[in-house]
Amino acid sequence: MTYEIKIDKKAQKFINKQDKIQQKRIYKAIYKLPLGDVKKMQTKQELYRLRVGEFRFIFKIIQDKMIIIIDADNRGEI
């Protein structure tokens, strides 16, 4: 199943601040979603987190068609 992937402004801004090597690694992980180091968030039923090294990305799946990356930050900050 393929998903349409959208990245929120806040998450995109975080990604753009990273160096080119990290950006490549992040995009590679994002476009493999929902595979990868993904876990359901305990506090919010509809939210998931993706771990890419020291970075965390919060996303939600909408009607099994679209994935929206809503937040991104360093581990422990998010």
Coordinates of N, CA, C and O in Angstrom, one line a residue:
M1 N 0.8 -1.2 0.0 CA 0.0 0.0 0.0 C 0.9 1.2 0.0 O 1.8 1.3 0.8
T2 N 0.6 2.2 -0.9 CA 1.4 3.4 -0.9 C 0.6 4.5 -0.3 O -0.6 4.6 -0.5
Y3 N 1.3 5.4 0.4 CA 0.7 6.5 1.0 C 1.1 7.8 0.4 O 2.3 7.9 -0.1
E4 N 0.3 8.8 0.4 CA 0.7 10.1 0.0 C 1.3 10.7 1.3 O 0.8 10.6 2.3
I5 N 2.5 11.3 1.1 CA 3.2 11.8 2.3 C 3.3 13.4 2.2 O 3.7 13.9 1.2
K6 N 2.8 14.0 3.3 CA 2.9 15.5 3.4 C 3.7 15.8 4.6 O 3.6 15.1 5.6
I7 N 4.5 16.9 4.5 CA 5.3 17.3 5.6 C 4.9 18.7 6.0 O 4.9 19.6 5.2
D8 N 4.5 18.9 7.2 CA 4.0 20.2 7.8 C 5.2 21.2 7.8 O 6.4 20.8 7.8
K9 N 4.9 22.5 7.7 CA 5.9 23.5 7.7 C 6.9 23.4 8.8 O 8.1 23.6 8.6
K10 N 6.4 23.1 10.0 CA 7.3 23.1 11.2 C 8.3 21.9 11.0 O 9.5 22.1 11.3
A11 N 7.9 20.8 10.6 CA 8.8 19.6 10.4 C 9.7 19.9 9.2 O 10.9 19.6 9.3
Q12 N 9.2 20.5 8.1 CA 10.0 20.9 7.0 C 11.2 21.8 7.4 O 12.3 21.7 6.9
K13 N 10.8 22.8 8.2 CA 11.8 23.8 8.7 C 12.9 23.1 9.5 O 14.1 23.4 9.3
F14 N 12.6 22.1 10.3 CA 13.5 21.3 11.1 C 14.5 20.6 10.1 O 15.7 20.6 10.3
I15 N 13.9 19.9 9.1 CA 14.6 19.1 8.2 C 15.6 20.0 7.4 O 16.8 19.6 7.2
N16 N 15.2 21.2 7.0 CA 16.0 22.1 6.2 C 17.2 22.6 7.0 O 18.2 23.0 6.4
K17 N 17.1 22.6 8.3 CA 18.2 23.1 9.2 C 19.3 22.0 9.3 O 20.4 22.4 9.7
Q18 N 19.1 20.8 8.9 CA 20.1 19.7 9.0 C 21.0 19.8 7.8 O 20.7 20.3 6.8
D19 N 22.2 19.1 8.0 CA 23.1 19.1 6.8 C 22.6 18.1 5.7 O 21.7 17.4 6.0
K20 N 23.2 18.2 4.6 CA 22.7 17.5 3.4 C 22.7 15.9 3.6 O 21.7 15.3 3.2
I21 N 23.7 15.4 4.3 CA 23.7 14.0 4.6 C 22.5 13.6 5.5 O 21.9 12.6 5.2
Q22 N 22.3 14.3 6.5 CA 21.2 14.1 7.4 C 19.8 14.2 6.7 O 18.9 13.4 6.9
Q23 N 19.7 15.2 5.9 CA 18.5 15.4 5.1 C 18.2 14.2 4.2 O 17.0 13.7 4.2
K24 N 19.2 13.7 3.6 CA 19.0 12.5 2.7 C 18.6 11.3 3.5 O 17.7 10.6 3.1
R25 N 19.2 11.1 4.7 CA 18.8 10.0 5.6 C 17.4 10.2 6.1 O 16.6 9.2 6.1
I26 N 17.0 11.4 6.4 CA 15.6 11.7 6.9 C 14.6 11.4 5.8 O 13.6 10.7 6.1
Y27 N 14.8 11.9 4.6 CA 13.9 11.7 3.6 C 13.7 10.3 3.2 O 12.6 9.8 2.9
K28 N 14.8 9.5 3.2 CA 14.8 8.1 2.9 C 13.9 7.4 3.9 O 13.1 6.5 3.5
A29 N 14.0 7.7 5.2 CA 13.2 7.1 6.2 C 11.7 7.5 6.1 O 10.8 6.7 6.2
I30 N 11.5 8.8 5.8 CA 10.1 9.3 5.7 C 9.4 8.6 4.5 O 8.2 8.2 4.7
Y31 N 10.1 8.4 3.4 CA 9.4 7.9 2.2 C 9.3 6.4 2.3 O 8.7 5.8 1.4
K32 N 9.8 5.7 3.3 CA 9.6 4.3 3.6 C 8.4 4.1 4.5 O 8.0 2.9 4.7
L33 N 7.9 5.1 5.1 CA 6.7 5.0 6.0 C 5.6 4.2 5.3 O 5.4 4.4 4.1
P34 N 4.9 3.4 6.1 CA 4.9 3.2 7.5 C 5.9 2.2 8.0 O 5.8 1.7 9.2
L35 N 6.9 1.8 7.2 CA 7.9 0.9 7.7 C 9.0 1.7 8.4 O 9.1 2.9 8.3
G36 N 9.9 1.0 9.1 CA 11.0 1.7 9.8 C 10.7 1.6 11.3 O 9.9 0.8 11.8
D37 N 11.5 2.4 12.1 CA 11.4 2.4 13.5 C 10.2 3.2 13.9 O 10.3 4.4 14.3
V38 N 9.0 2.7 13.8 CA 7.7 3.4 14.1 C 7.0 2.8 15.3 O 7.0 1.6 15.4
K39 N 6.5 3.6 16.2 CA 5.8 3.2 17.3 C 4.6 4.1 17.5 O 4.6 5.3 17.2
K40 N 3.5 3.5 18.0 CA 2.3 4.3 18.3 C 2.6 5.1 19.6 O 3.1 4.6 20.5
M41 N 2.1 6.3 19.6 CA 2.3 7.2 20.7 C 1.3 6.7 21.8 O 0.2 6.5 21.5
Q42 N 1.8 6.7 23.0 CA 0.9 6.3 24.2 C -0.1 7.3 24.5 O -1.2 7.0 24.9
T43 N 0.3 8.6 24.4 CA -0.6 9.6 24.9 C -1.7 9.9 23.9 O -2.8 10.3 24.3
K44 N -1.5 9.9 22.6 CA -2.5 10.2 21.6 C -2.7 9.0 20.7 O -1.7 8.5 20.1
Q45 N -3.9 8.5 20.6 CA -4.2 7.3 19.9 C -3.9 7.4 18.4 O -3.5 6.4 17.8
E46 N -4.1 8.5 17.8 CA -3.9 8.6 16.3 C -2.5 9.0 15.9 O -2.3 9.2 14.7
L47 N -1.6 9.2 16.8 CA -0.3 9.7 16.5 C 0.8 8.6 16.6 O 0.7 7.7 17.4
Y48 N 1.8 8.7 15.7 CA 2.9 7.7 15.7 C 4.2 8.5 15.7 O 4.2 9.7 15.4
R49 N 5.3 7.8 16.0 CA 6.6 8.5 16.0 C 7.5 7.6 15.1 O 7.5 6.4 15.1
L50 N 8.4 8.3 14.4 CA 9.4 7.7 13.6 C 10.7 8.1 14.1 O 11.0 9.3 14.4
R51 N 11.6 7.1 14.4 CA 12.9 7.5 14.9 C 13.9 7.3 13.8 O 14.0 6.3 13.1
V52 N 14.7 8.4 13.5 CA 15.8 8.4 12.6 C 17.0 8.9 13.3 O 17.2 10.1 13.5
G53 N 17.8 7.9 13.8 CA 19.0 8.3 14.6 C 18.6 9.1 15.8 O 17.7 8.6 16.6
E54 N 19.1 10.3 16.0 CA 18.8 11.1 17.2 C 17.5 11.9 17.0 O 17.1 12.7 17.9
F55 N 16.9 11.8 15.8 CA 15.8 12.7 15.5 C 14.5 11.9 15.7 O 14.4 10.7 15.5
R56 N 13.4 12.6 16.0 CA 12.1 12.0 16.1 C 11.1 12.8 15.3 O 11.2 14.0 15.3
F57 N 10.2 12.1 14.6 CA 9.2 12.7 13.7 C 7.9 12.2 14.2 O 7.7 11.0 14.3
I58 N 6.9 13.1 14.4 CA 5.6 12.7 14.8 C 4.7 12.8 13.6 O 4.7 13.8 12.9
F59 N 3.9 11.7 13.4 CA 3.1 11.7 12.2 C 1.7 11.1 12.5 O 1.6 10.4 13.5
K60 N 0.8 11.3 11.6 CA -0.5 10.7 11.7 C -0.9 10.1 10.4 O -0.5 10.6 9.3
I61 N -1.7 9.0 10.4 CA -2.2 8.4 9.2 C -3.6 8.7 9.1 O -4.4 8.5 10.0
I62 N -4.0 9.2 7.9 CA -5.4 9.6 7.7 C -6.0 8.7 6.7 O -5.6 8.6 5.5
Q63 N -7.0 8.0 7.1 CA -7.8 7.1 6.3 C -7.0 6.1 5.4 O -7.3 5.8 4.3
D64 N -5.9 5.6 6.0 CA -5.0 4.7 5.3 C -4.6 5.1 3.9 O -4.4 4.3 3.0
K65 N -4.6 6.5 3.6 CA -4.3 7.0 2.3 C -3.1 8.0 2.4 O -2.3 8.1 1.5
M66 N -3.0 8.7 3.5 CA -2.1 9.8 3.6 C -1.4 9.8 5.0 O -2.0 9.5 6.0
I67 N -0.1 10.1 4.9 CA 0.7 10.3 6.2 C 1.1 11.8 6.2 O 1.6 12.3 5.2
I68 N 0.9 12.4 7.4 CA 1.3 13.8 7.5 C 2.3 13.9 8.7 O 2.0 13.5 9.8
I69 N 3.5 14.3 8.3 CA 4.5 14.6 9.3 C 4.2 15.9 10.0 O 4.2 16.9 9.3
I70 N 3.8 15.9 11.3 CA 3.4 17.1 11.9 C 4.4 17.8 12.8 O 4.3 19.0 13.1
D71 N 5.4 17.0 13.2 CA 6.4 17.7 14.1 C 7.8 16.9 14.0 O 7.8 15.7 13.7
A72 N 8.9 17.6 14.3 CA 10.2 16.9 14.2 C 11.1 17.7 15.2 O 11.0 18.9 15.3
D73 N 12.0 16.9 15.8 CA 13.0 17.5 16.7 C 13.9 16.5 17.2 O 13.8 15.3 16.8
N74 N 14.9 16.9 18.0 CA 15.9 16.0 18.5 C 15.2 15.1 19.6 O 14.2 15.5 20.2
R75 N 15.8 13.9 19.8 CA 15.2 13.0 20.8 C 15.3 13.8 22.2 O 16.2 14.4 22.5
G76 N 14.2 13.6 22.9 CA 14.2 14.3 24.3 C 13.6 15.7 24.2 O 13.2 16.2 25.2
E77 N 13.6 16.3 23.0 CA 13.0 17.6 22.9 C 11.6 17.6 22.4 O 10.9 18.6 22.5
I78 N 11.2 16.5 21.9 CA 9.8 16.4 21.3 C 8.8 15.7 22.2 O 9.1 14.9 23.0

